[in-house]
Amino acid sequence: MPGLETVYVHDTNEAAAEALIAQLQPELGVRIIKGASAEAVTKSAEVLSSATVILREPLAVVKDEWITAGQTIVPCDLNTFWDPRTSRRADKYLVDSVEEHELFASMGYFPDGLPEVAAETGEVLAGVKPGRENADEMIVNSNIGMAVCDIAVGNALMHRALERGVGARLPR
């Protein structure tokens, strides 16, 4: 990611945050800072991501008032970590799959209703629908995870392990 200068990491488990930083620092070549709190990280970063447990009732750890114009939020936890008002007021709410999000909504995972979806991530990447159109847009890109993504990541991990000569093949 050209231009990336600093990555902030926050975890309620400080040892986990420190271990992640120790593991990633040599590989990334950018400054990695352990954030003092979710609020401090939210107020310091342009792009925010979360990965926590997926719950029907959001934890809302990150408060809506901490989010400012121009930020991009990439929740990998069905928005559990975020105040639901943030997704609802986003200038663009993007998803990896509308169908998948509608399914989760039907199961009660969006207690206030599914935010209006501007586009699927693939539509933006293909240039069919616009992504960021100005620097002040606040964008939420909710990627719950699709099997095709899991396969792509698994394939990349397998090839990386083969290149490094690590890991073990499991019997069929």
CSV table of N, CA and C in Angstrom, one decimal:
chain,number,residue,atom,x,y,z
A,1,MET,N,0.8,-1.2,0.0
A,1,MET,CA,0.0,0.0,0.0
A,1,MET,C,0.9,1.2,0.0
A,2,PRO,N,1.1,1.8,-1.2
A,2,PRO,CA,2.0,3.0,-1.2
A,2,PRO,C,1.4,4.1,-0.4
A,3,GLY,N,2.2,4.8,0.3
A,3,GLY,CA,1.8,6.0,1.1
A,3,GLY,C,1.4,5.6,2.5
A,4,LEU,N,1.3,4.3,2.8
A,4,LEU,CA,1.0,3.9,4.2
A,4,LEU,C,2.2,4.1,5.1
A,5,GLU,N,1.9,4.9,6.1
A,5,GLU,CA,3.0,5.3,7.0
A,5,GLU,C,2.9,4.7,8.4
A,6,THR,N,1.7,4.6,8.9
A,6,THR,CA,1.5,4.2,10.3
A,6,THR,C,0.3,3.2,10.4
A,7,VAL,N,0.4,2.2,11.1
A,7,VAL,CA,-0.7,1.3,11.4
A,7,VAL,C,-0.9,1.3,13.0
A,8,TYR,N,-2.1,1.5,13.4
A,8,TYR,CA,-2.4,1.5,14.8
A,8,TYR,C,-3.1,0.2,15.1
A,9,VAL,N,-2.7,-0.4,16.2
A,9,VAL,CA,-3.3,-1.7,16.6
A,9,VAL,C,-3.9,-1.5,18.0
A,10,HIS,N,-5.1,-2.0,18.2
A,10,HIS,CA,-5.7,-2.0,19.5
A,10,HIS,C,-6.4,-3.3,19.8
A,11,ASP,N,-6.2,-3.8,21.0
A,11,ASP,CA,-6.9,-5.1,21.4
A,11,ASP,C,-7.1,-4.9,22.9
A,12,THR,N,-8.2,-5.4,23.4
A,12,THR,CA,-8.5,-5.4,24.8
A,12,THR,C,-7.4,-6.3,25.5
A,13,ASN,N,-6.8,-7.2,24.8
A,13,ASN,CA,-5.8,-8.0,25.4
A,13,ASN,C,-4.4,-7.4,24.9
A,14,GLU,N,-3.8,-6.7,25.8
A,14,GLU,CA,-2.5,-6.0,25.5
A,14,GLU,C,-1.5,-6.9,25.0
A,15,ALA,N,-1.4,-8.1,25.6
A,15,ALA,CA,-0.3,-9.1,25.1
A,15,ALA,C,-0.6,-9.5,23.7
A,16,ALA,N,-1.8,-9.7,23.3
A,16,ALA,CA,-2.2,-10.0,21.9
A,16,ALA,C,-1.8,-8.9,21.0
A,17,ALA,N,-2.0,-7.7,21.4
A,17,ALA,CA,-1.7,-6.5,20.5
A,17,ALA,C,-0.2,-6.4,20.4
A,18,GLU,N,0.6,-6.6,21.4
A,18,GLU,CA,2.0,-6.6,21.4
A,18,GLU,C,2.6,-7.7,20.5
A,19,ALA,N,2.0,-8.9,20.6
A,19,ALA,CA,2.5,-10.0,19.8
A,19,ALA,C,2.2,-9.8,18.3
A,20,LEU,N,1.0,-9.2,18.0
A,20,LEU,CA,0.7,-8.9,16.6
A,20,LEU,C,1.7,-7.9,16.1
A,21,ILE,N,2.0,-6.9,16.8
A,21,ILE,CA,3.0,-5.8,16.4
A,21,ILE,C,4.3,-6.5,16.2
A,22,ALA,N,4.8,-7.3,17.1
A,22,ALA,CA,6.1,-8.0,17.0
A,22,ALA,C,6.2,-8.8,15.8
A,23,GLN,N,5.1,-9.5,15.5
A,23,GLN,CA,5.0,-10.4,14.3
A,23,GLN,C,5.0,-9.5,13.0
A,24,LEU,N,4.2,-8.5,12.9
A,24,LEU,CA,4.0,-7.7,11.7
A,24,LEU,C,5.1,-6.7,11.4
A,25,GLN,N,5.7,-6.1,12.4
A,25,GLN,CA,6.6,-5.0,12.3
A,25,GLN,C,7.7,-5.3,11.3
A,26,PRO,N,8.4,-6.5,11.4
A,26,PRO,CA,9.5,-6.8,10.4
A,26,PRO,C,9.0,-7.0,9.0
A,27,GLU,N,7.8,-7.4,8.8
A,27,GLU,CA,7.2,-7.7,7.5
A,27,GLU,C,6.7,-6.5,6.8
A,28,LEU,N,6.1,-5.6,7.5
A,28,LEU,CA,5.4,-4.4,6.9
A,28,LEU,C,6.2,-3.3,6.5
A,29,GLY,N,7.3,-3.0,7.2
A,29,GLY,CA,8.1,-1.9,6.9
A,29,GLY,C,7.5,-0.5,7.1
A,30,VAL,N,6.5,-0.5,7.9
A,30,VAL,CA,5.8,0.8,8.4
A,30,VAL,C,5.8,0.8,9.9
A,31,ARG,N,5.6,2.0,10.4
A,31,ARG,CA,5.5,2.1,11.8
A,31,ARG,C,4.2,1.5,12.4
A,32,ILE,N,4.3,0.7,13.4
A,32,ILE,CA,3.1,0.1,14.0
A,32,ILE,C,3.1,0.6,15.4
A,33,ILE,N,2.0,1.2,15.8
A,33,ILE,CA,1.8,1.7,17.2
A,33,ILE,C,0.6,1.1,17.9
A,34,LYS,N,0.9,0.7,19.1
A,34,LYS,CA,-0.2,0.2,19.9
A,34,LYS,C,-1.1,1.3,20.4
A,35,GLY,N,-2.3,1.3,20.0
A,35,GLY,CA,-3.2,2.4,20.4
A,35,GLY,C,-3.7,2.3,21.8
A,36,ALA,N,-3.8,3.4,22.5
A,36,ALA,CA,-4.2,3.5,23.9
A,36,ALA,C,-5.6,3.0,24.1
A,37,SER,N,-6.5,3.2,23.1
A,37,SER,CA,-7.9,2.8,23.3
A,37,SER,C,-8.5,2.8,21.9
A,38,ALA,N,-9.7,2.2,21.9
A,38,ALA,CA,-10.5,2.2,20.6
A,38,ALA,C,-10.7,3.6,20.1
A,39,GLU,N,-11.0,4.5,21.1
A,39,GLU,CA,-11.3,5.9,20.7
A,39,GLU,C,-10.1,6.6,20.1
A,40,ALA,N,-8.9,6.4,20.8
A,40,ALA,CA,-7.7,7.0,20.3
A,40,ALA,C,-7.3,6.5,18.9
A,41,VAL,N,-7.5,5.2,18.6
A,41,VAL,CA,-7.2,4.7,17.3
A,41,VAL,C,-8.2,5.2,16.3
A,42,THR,N,-9.5,5.2,16.6
A,42,THR,CA,-10.5,5.7,15.7
A,42,THR,C,-10.2,7.2,15.3
A,43,LYS,N,-9.8,8.0,16.3
A,43,LYS,CA,-9.6,9.4,16.0
A,43,LYS,C,-8.2,9.7,15.3
A,44,SER,N,-7.4,8.6,15.2
A,44,SER,CA,-6.0,8.8,14.6
A,44,SER,C,-5.9,8.2,13.2
A,45,ALA,N,-6.9,7.5,12.7
A,45,ALA,CA,-6.7,6.8,11.5
A,45,ALA,C,-7.7,7.2,10.4
A,46,GLU,N,-7.3,7.1,9.2
A,46,GLU,CA,-8.2,7.3,8.0
A,46,GLU,C,-9.0,6.1,7.7
A,47,VAL,N,-8.3,4.9,7.8
A,47,VAL,CA,-8.9,3.6,7.5
A,47,VAL,C,-9.0,2.8,8.7
A,48,LEU,N,-10.1,2.3,9.1
A,48,LEU,CA,-10.3,1.5,10.3
A,48,LEU,C,-10.9,0.2,10.0
A,49,SER,N,-10.4,-0.9,10.7
A,49,SER,CA,-10.9,-2.2,10.4
A,49,SER,C,-11.1,-2.9,11.8
A,50,SER,N,-12.1,-3.8,11.9
A,50,SER,CA,-12.3,-4.5,13.1
A,50,SER,C,-12.6,-6.0,12.8
A,51,ALA,N,-12.2,-6.8,13.7
A,51,ALA,CA,-12.4,-8.2,13.6
A,51,ALA,C,-12.7,-8.8,15.0
A,52,THR,N,-13.9,-8.9,15.3
A,52,THR,CA,-14.3,-9.5,16.6
A,52,THR,C,-15.4,-10.5,16.5
A,53,VAL,N,-16.0,-10.9,17.5
A,53,VAL,CA,-17.1,-11.8,17.5
A,53,VAL,C,-18.3,-11.2,16.8
A,54,ILE,N,-19.0,-12.0,16.1
A,54,ILE,CA,-20.2,-11.6,15.4
A,54,ILE,C,-21.4,-11.8,16.3
A,55,LEU,N,-22.1,-10.7,16.6
A,55,LEU,CA,-23.3,-10.8,17.5
A,55,LEU,C,-24.5,-10.2,16.9
A,56,ARG,N,-25.7,-10.6,17.3
A,56,ARG,CA,-26.9,-10.0,16.8
A,56,ARG,C,-27.0,-8.6,17.4
A,57,GLU,N,-26.7,-8.4,18.7
A,57,GLU,CA,-26.8,-7.1,19.3
A,57,GLU,C,-25.4,-6.5,19.3
A,58,PRO,N,-25.2,-5.4,18.5
A,58,PRO,CA,-23.8,-4.8,18.4
A,58,PRO,C,-23.2,-4.4,19.7
A,59,LEU,N,-21.9,-4.6,19.8
A,59,LEU,CA,-21.1,-4.1,21.0
A,59,LEU,C,-21.0,-2.6,21.0
A,60,ALA,N,-21.0,-2.0,19.9
A,60,ALA,CA,-20.9,-0.6,19.7
A,60,ALA,C,-19.7,0.0,20.5
A,61,VAL,N,-18.6,-0.6,20.4
A,61,VAL,CA,-17.4,-0.2,21.1
A,61,VAL,C,-17.0,1.2,20.6
A,62,VAL,N,-17.0,1.3,19.2
A,62,VAL,CA,-16.6,2.6,18.6
A,62,VAL,C,-17.9,3.4,18.5
A,63,LYS,N,-17.9,4.6,19.1
A,63,LYS,CA,-19.0,5.5,19.2
A,63,LYS,C,-19.1,6.3,17.9
A,64,ASP,N,-20.3,6.5,17.4
A,64,ASP,CA,-20.6,7.2,16.2
A,64,ASP,C,-19.9,8.6,16.2
A,65,GLU,N,-19.9,9.3,17.3
A,65,GLU,CA,-19.3,10.6,17.4
A,65,GLU,C,-17.8,10.7,17.2
A,66,TRP,N,-17.2,9.5,17.3
A,66,TRP,CA,-15.7,9.5,17.0
A,66,TRP,C,-15.4,9.4,15.5
A,67,ILE,N,-16.3,9.1,14.7
A,67,ILE,CA,-16.1,8.9,13.3
A,67,ILE,C,-16.3,10.3,12.6
A,68,THR,N,-15.3,10.6,11.7
A,68,THR,CA,-15.3,11.8,11.0
A,68,THR,C,-15.4,11.7,9.5
A,69,ALA,N,-15.7,12.7,8.8
A,69,ALA,CA,-15.7,12.8,7.3
A,69,ALA,C,-14.4,12.2,6.8
A,70,GLY,N,-14.5,11.5,5.7
A,70,GLY,CA,-13.3,11.0,5.0
A,70,GLY,C,-12.8,9.7,5.5
A,71,GLN,N,-13.3,9.2,6.6
A,71,GLN,CA,-12.8,7.9,7.1
A,71,GLN,C,-13.5,6.7,6.3
A,72,THR,N,-12.7,5.6,6.2
A,72,THR,CA,-13.2,4.4,5.6
A,72,THR,C,-13.2,3.3,6.7
A,73,ILE,N,-14.3,2.7,6.9
A,73,ILE,CA,-14.4,1.6,7.9
A,73,ILE,C,-14.6,0.3,7.2
A,74,VAL,N,-13.8,-0.7,7.6
A,74,VAL,CA,-13.9,-2.0,7.0
A,74,VAL,C,-14.1,-3.0,8.1
A,75,PRO,N,-15.4,-3.2,8.5
A,75,PRO,CA,-15.7,-4.2,9.6
A,75,PRO,C,-15.7,-5.6,9.0
A,76,CYS,N,-14.9,-6.5,9.7
A,76,CYS,CA,-14.9,-7.9,9.3
A,76,CYS,C,-15.7,-8.7,10.3
A,77,ASP,N,-16.6,-8.0,11.0
A,77,ASP,CA,-17.4,-8.6,12.1
A,77,ASP,C,-18.8,-8.3,12.1
A,78,LEU,N,-19.4,-8.1,10.9
A,78,LEU,CA,-20.8,-7.7,10.7
A,78,LEU,C,-21.2,-6.5,11.5
A,79,ASN,N,-20.2,-5.5,11.6
A,79,ASN,CA,-20.5,-4.3,12.3
A,79,ASN,C,-20.7,-4.4,13.8
A,80,THR,N,-20.3,-5.5,14.4
A,80,THR,CA,-20.5,-5.7,15.8
A,80,THR,C,-19.8,-4.6,16.6
A,81,PHE,N,-18.6,-4.3,16.2
A,81,PHE,CA,-17.7,-3.4,16.9
A,81,PHE,C,-18.2,-1.9,16.9
A,82,TRP,N,-19.0,-1.6,15.9
A,82,TRP,CA,-19.4,-0.2,15.6
A,82,TRP,C,-20.8,0.2,16.1
A,83,ASP,N,-20.9,1.4,16.4
A,83,ASP,CA,-22.2,2.0,16.7
A,83,ASP,C,-23.1,1.9,15.4
A,84,PRO,N,-24.2,1.2,15.5
A,84,PRO,CA,-25.1,1.0,14.3
A,84,PRO,C,-25.4,2.3,13.5
A,85,ARG,N,-25.4,3.5,14.2
A,85,ARG,CA,-25.7,4.7,13.6
A,85,ARG,C,-24.7,5.1,12.5
A,86,THR,N,-23.4,4.6,12.7
A,86,THR,CA,-22.3,4.9,11.8
A,86,THR,C,-22.6,4.3,10.4
A,87,SER,N,-23.0,3.1,10.4
A,87,SER,CA,-23.3,2.4,9.1
A,87,SER,C,-24.5,3.1,8.4
A,88,ARG,N,-25.5,3.5,9.2
A,88,ARG,CA,-26.7,4.1,8.7
A,88,ARG,C,-26.5,5.5,8.1
A,89,ARG,N,-25.5,6.2,8.6
A,89,ARG,CA,-25.2,7.6,8.1
A,89,ARG,C,-24.1,7.6,7.1
A,90,ALA,N,-23.4,6.5,6.9
A,90,ALA,CA,-22.3,6.5,5.9
A,90,ALA,C,-22.8,7.1,4.6
A,91,ASP,N,-21.9,7.8,3.9
A,91,ASP,CA,-22.1,8.3,2.6
A,91,ASP,C,-22.3,7.1,1.6
A,92,LYS,N,-21.5,6.1,1.8
A,92,LYS,CA,-21.7,4.9,1.0
A,92,LYS,C,-21.5,3.7,2.0
A,93,TYR,N,-22.5,2.8,1.9
A,93,TYR,CA,-22.4,1.5,2.6
A,93,TYR,C,-22.2,0.4,1.6
A,94,LEU,N,-21.0,-0.2,1.5
A,94,LEU,CA,-20.7,-1.2,0.5
A,94,LEU,C,-20.6,-2.5,1.2
A,95,VAL,N,-21.0,-3.6,0.5
A,95,VAL,CA,-20.9,-4.9,1.0
A,95,VAL,C,-20.3,-5.9,0.0
A,96,ASP,N,-19.8,-7.0,0.5
A,96,ASP,CA,-19.3,-8.0,-0.4
A,96,ASP,C,-20.4,-8.7,-1.1
A,97,SER,N,-21.5,-8.9,-0.5
A,97,SER,CA,-22.7,-9.6,-1.1
A,97,SER,C,-24.0,-9.0,-0.5
A,98,VAL,N,-24.8,-8.4,-1.3
A,98,VAL,CA,-26.1,-7.9,-0.8
A,98,VAL,C,-26.9,-9.1,-0.3
A,99,GLU,N,-26.9,-10.2,-1.1
A,99,GLU,CA,-27.7,-11.4,-0.7
A,99,GLU,C,-27.3,-11.9,0.7
A,100,GLU,N,-26.0,-12.0,0.9
A,100,GLU,CA,-25.5,-12.4,2.2
A,100,GLU,C,-25.9,-11.5,3.3
A,101,HIS,N,-25.8,-10.2,3.1
A,101,HIS,CA,-26.2,-9.2,4.1
A,101,HIS,C,-27.7,-9.3,4.4
A,102,GLU,N,-28.5,-9.5,3.4
A,102,GLU,CA,-30.0,-9.6,3.5
A,102,GLU,C,-30.3,-10.8,4.4
A,103,LEU,N,-29.6,-11.9,4.1
A,103,LEU,CA,-29.7,-13.1,4.9
A,103,LEU,C,-29.5,-12.9,6.4
A,104,PHE,N,-28.3,-12.2,6.7
A,104,PHE,CA,-28.0,-11.9,8.1
A,104,PHE,C,-29.0,-11.0,8.7
A,105,ALA,N,-29.5,-10.0,7.9
A,105,ALA,CA,-30.6,-9.1,8.4
A,105,ALA,C,-31.8,-9.9,8.8
A,106,SER,N,-32.2,-10.9,7.9
A,106,SER,CA,-33.4,-11.7,8.2
A,106,SER,C,-33.2,-12.6,9.4
A,107,MET,N,-31.9,-12.8,9.8
A,107,MET,CA,-31.6,-13.6,11.0
A,107,MET,C,-31.5,-12.7,12.3
A,108,GLY,N,-31.7,-11.4,12.1
A,108,GLY,CA,-31.7,-10.5,13.3
A,108,GLY,C,-30.4,-9.8,13.6
A,109,TYR,N,-29.4,-9.9,12.6
A,109,TYR,CA,-28.1,-9.4,12.9
A,109,TYR,C,-28.0,-7.9,12.7
A,110,PHE,N,-29.1,-7.3,12.1
A,110,PHE,CA,-29.1,-5.8,12.0
A,110,PHE,C,-30.4,-5.4,12.7
A,111,PRO,N,-30.3,-5.2,14.0
A,111,PRO,CA,-31.6,-4.9,14.8
A,111,PRO,C,-32.3,-3.6,14.3
A,112,ASP,N,-31.5,-2.7,13.8
A,112,ASP,CA,-32.2,-1.4,13.3
A,112,ASP,C,-32.4,-1.5,11.8
A,113,GLY,N,-32.3,-2.7,11.2
A,113,GLY,CA,-32.4,-2.8,9.8
A,113,GLY,C,-31.1,-2.7,9.0
A,114,LEU,N,-31.0,-3.3,7.9
A,114,LEU,CA,-29.8,-3.3,7.1
A,114,LEU,C,-29.7,-1.8,6.5
A,115,PRO,N,-28.5,-1.2,6.6
A,115,PRO,CA,-28.3,0.1,6.0
A,115,PRO,C,-28.5,0.0,4.5
A,116,GLU,N,-28.9,1.1,3.9
A,116,GLU,CA,-29.0,1.2,2.4
A,116,GLU,C,-27.7,0.9,1.8
A,117,VAL,N,-27.7,-0.1,0.9
A,117,VAL,CA,-26.4,-0.6,0.3
A,117,VAL,C,-26.2,0.2,-1.0
A,118,ALA,N,-25.1,0.9,-1.1
A,118,ALA,CA,-24.8,1.7,-2.3
A,118,ALA,C,-24.2,0.8,-3.4
A,119,ALA,N,-23.5,-0.3,-3.1
A,119,ALA,CA,-22.9,-1.2,-4.1
A,119,ALA,C,-22.3,-2.3,-3.4
A,120,GLU,N,-22.0,-3.4,-4.2
A,120,GLU,CA,-21.2,-4.5,-3.8
A,120,GLU,C,-19.7,-4.1,-4.1
A,121,THR,N,-18.8,-4.6,-3.3
A,121,THR,CA,-17.4,-4.4,-3.5
A,121,THR,C,-16.9,-4.7,-4.9
A,122,GLY,N,-17.4,-5.8,-5.4
A,122,GLY,CA,-17.0,-6.2,-6.8
A,122,GLY,C,-17.5,-5.2,-7.8
A,123,GLU,N,-18.7,-4.6,-7.6
A,123,GLU,CA,-19.2,-3.5,-8.6
A,123,GLU,C,-18.2,-2.3,-8.6
A,124,VAL,N,-17.8,-2.0,-7.4
A,124,VAL,CA,-16.8,-0.8,-7.3
A,124,VAL,C,-15.5,-1.2,-8.0
A,125,LEU,N,-15.0,-2.3,-7.7
A,125,LEU,CA,-13.7,-2.8,-8.3
A,125,LEU,C,-13.8,-2.9,-9.8
A,126,ALA,N,-14.9,-3.3,-10.3
A,126,ALA,CA,-15.1,-3.4,-11.7
A,126,ALA,C,-15.4,-2.1,-12.4
A,127,GLY,N,-15.6,-1.0,-11.6
A,127,GLY,CA,-16.0,0.3,-12.2
A,127,GLY,C,-17.4,0.5,-12.6
A,128,VAL,N,-18.3,-0.5,-12.2
A,128,VAL,CA,-19.7,-0.4,-12.6
A,128,VAL,C,-20.4,0.6,-11.7
A,129,LYS,N,-20.0,0.7,-10.4
A,129,LYS,CA,-20.6,1.7,-9.5
A,129,LYS,C,-19.4,2.4,-8.9
A,130,PRO,N,-19.7,3.7,-8.5
A,130,PRO,CA,-18.6,4.5,-7.9
A,130,PRO,C,-18.2,4.1,-6.5
A,131,GLY,N,-16.9,4.2,-6.2
A,131,GLY,CA,-16.4,4.1,-4.9
A,131,GLY,C,-16.3,5.5,-4.3
A,132,ARG,N,-15.2,5.8,-3.7
A,132,ARG,CA,-15.1,7.2,-3.1
A,132,ARG,C,-15.1,8.2,-4.3
A,133,GLU,N,-15.9,9.2,-4.1
A,133,GLU,CA,-16.0,10.3,-5.1
A,133,GLU,C,-15.5,11.6,-4.6
A,134,ASN,N,-15.3,11.7,-3.3
A,134,ASN,CA,-14.6,12.9,-2.8
A,134,ASN,C,-14.0,12.6,-1.4
A,135,ALA,N,-13.0,13.4,-1.0
A,135,ALA,CA,-12.3,13.1,0.2
A,135,ALA,C,-13.1,13.2,1.5
A,136,ASP,N,-14.2,13.8,1.5
A,136,ASP,CA,-15.0,13.9,2.7
A,136,ASP,C,-16.0,12.7,2.9
A,137,GLU,N,-16.2,11.9,1.9
A,137,GLU,CA,-17.1,10.8,2.1
A,137,GLU,C,-16.7,9.8,3.2
A,138,MET,N,-17.6,9.4,4.0
A,138,MET,CA,-17.4,8.4,5.0
A,138,MET,C,-18.0,7.1,4.5
A,139,ILE,N,-17.1,6.1,4.3
A,139,ILE,CA,-17.5,4.9,3.7
A,139,ILE,C,-17.4,3.7,4.7
A,140,VAL,N,-18.4,2.9,4.7
A,140,VAL,CA,-18.3,1.6,5.4
A,140,VAL,C,-18.4,0.5,4.4
A,141,ASN,N,-17.4,-0.4,4.4
A,141,ASN,CA,-17.3,-1.5,3.5
A,141,ASN,C,-17.4,-2.8,4.3
A,142,SER,N,-18.6,-3.3,4.4
A,142,SER,CA,-18.8,-4.5,5.3
A,142,SER,C,-18.6,-5.8,4.5
A,143,ASN,N,-17.5,-6.4,4.8
A,143,ASN,CA,-17.1,-7.7,4.2
A,143,ASN,C,-17.2,-8.8,5.2
A,144,ILE,N,-18.3,-9.5,5.2
A,144,ILE,CA,-18.5,-10.6,6.2
A,144,ILE,C,-17.7,-11.8,5.8
A,145,GLY,N,-17.5,-12.0,4.6
A,145,GLY,CA,-16.7,-13.1,4.1
A,145,GLY,C,-17.5,-14.1,3.3
A,146,MET,N,-16.9,-14.3,2.2
A,146,MET,CA,-17.6,-15.3,1.2
A,146,MET,C,-16.7,-16.4,1.0
A,147,ALA,N,-17.2,-17.5,0.7
A,147,ALA,CA,-16.4,-18.7,0.4
A,147,ALA,C,-15.3,-18.5,-0.6
A,148,VAL,N,-15.6,-17.7,-1.6
A,148,VAL,CA,-14.6,-17.5,-2.7
A,148,VAL,C,-13.4,-16.7,-2.1
A,149,CYS,N,-13.7,-15.8,-1.1
A,149,CYS,CA,-12.6,-15.1,-0.5
A,149,CYS,C,-11.8,-16.0,0.4
A,150,ASP,N,-12.4,-16.9,1.1
A,150,ASP,CA,-11.7,-17.9,1.9
A,150,ASP,C,-10.8,-18.8,1.1
A,151,ILE,N,-11.3,-19.2,-0.1
A,151,ILE,CA,-10.5,-20.1,-1.0
A,151,ILE,C,-9.3,-19.3,-1.5
A,152,ALA,N,-9.5,-18.0,-1.9
A,152,ALA,CA,-8.4,-17.2,-2.4
A,152,ALA,C,-7.3,-17.0,-1.3
A,153,VAL,N,-7.7,-16.7,-0.1
A,153,VAL,CA,-6.8,-16.6,1.0
A,153,VAL,C,-6.1,-17.9,1.3
A,154,GLY,N,-6.9,-19.0,1.4
A,154,GLY,CA,-6.3,-20.3,1.6
A,154,GLY,C,-5.2,-20.7,0.6
A,155,ASN,N,-5.5,-20.4,-0.7
A,155,ASN,CA,-4.6,-20.6,-1.8
A,155,ASN,C,-3.3,-19.8,-1.6
A,156,ALA,N,-3.5,-18.6,-1.3
A,156,ALA,CA,-2.3,-17.7,-1.1
A,156,ALA,C,-1.5,-18.2,0.1
A,157,LEU,N,-2.1,-18.6,1.2
A,157,LEU,CA,-1.4,-19.1,2.3
A,157,LEU,C,-0.6,-20.4,2.0
A,158,MET,N,-1.3,-21.3,1.2
A,158,MET,CA,-0.7,-22.6,0.8
A,158,MET,C,0.6,-22.3,0.0
A,159,HIS,N,0.5,-21.4,-1.0
A,159,HIS,CA,1.6,-21.1,-1.8
A,159,HIS,C,2.8,-20.5,-1.0
A,160,ARG,N,2.4,-19.6,-0.1
A,160,ARG,CA,3.4,-19.0,0.8
A,160,ARG,C,4.1,-20.1,1.6
A,161,ALA,N,3.4,-21.0,2.1
A,161,ALA,CA,4.0,-22.1,2.9
A,161,ALA,C,4.9,-22.9,2.1
A,162,LEU,N,4.4,-23.3,0.9
A,162,LEU,CA,5.2,-24.1,0.0
A,162,LEU,C,6.5,-23.4,-0.4
A,163,GLU,N,6.5,-22.1,-0.7
A,163,GLU,CA,7.7,-21.3,-1.0
A,163,GLU,C,8.7,-21.3,0.2
A,164,ARG,N,8.2,-21.3,1.4
A,164,ARG,CA,9.0,-21.2,2.6
A,164,ARG,C,9.4,-22.6,3.1
A,165,GLY,N,8.8,-23.6,2.5
A,165,GLY,CA,9.1,-25.0,3.0
A,165,GLY,C,8.5,-25.3,4.4
A,166,VAL,N,7.4,-24.7,4.7
A,166,VAL,CA,6.8,-24.9,6.1
A,166,VAL,C,5.5,-25.5,6.0
A,167,GLY,N,5.0,-26.0,7.1
A,167,GLY,CA,3.6,-26.6,7.1
A,167,GLY,C,3.7,-28.1,6.8
A,168,ALA,N,2.5,-28.7,6.9
A,168,ALA,CA,2.4,-30.1,6.6
A,168,ALA,C,1.1,-30.4,5.8
A,169,ARG,N,1.3,-31.2,4.8
A,169,ARG,CA,0.1,-31.7,4.0
A,169,ARG,C,-0.7,-32.6,4.8
A,170,LEU,N,-2.0,-32.4,4.9
A,170,LEU,CA,-2.9,-33.4,5.6
A,170,LEU,C,-3.3,-34.5,4.6
A,171,PRO,N,-3.5,-35.7,5.2
A,171,PRO,CA,-3.9,-36.8,4.3
A,171,PRO,C,-5.3,-36.5,3.8
A,172,ARG,N,-5.6,-37.0,2.6
A,172,ARG,CA,-6.9,-36.9,1.9
A,172,ARG,C,-7.9,-37.8,2.5
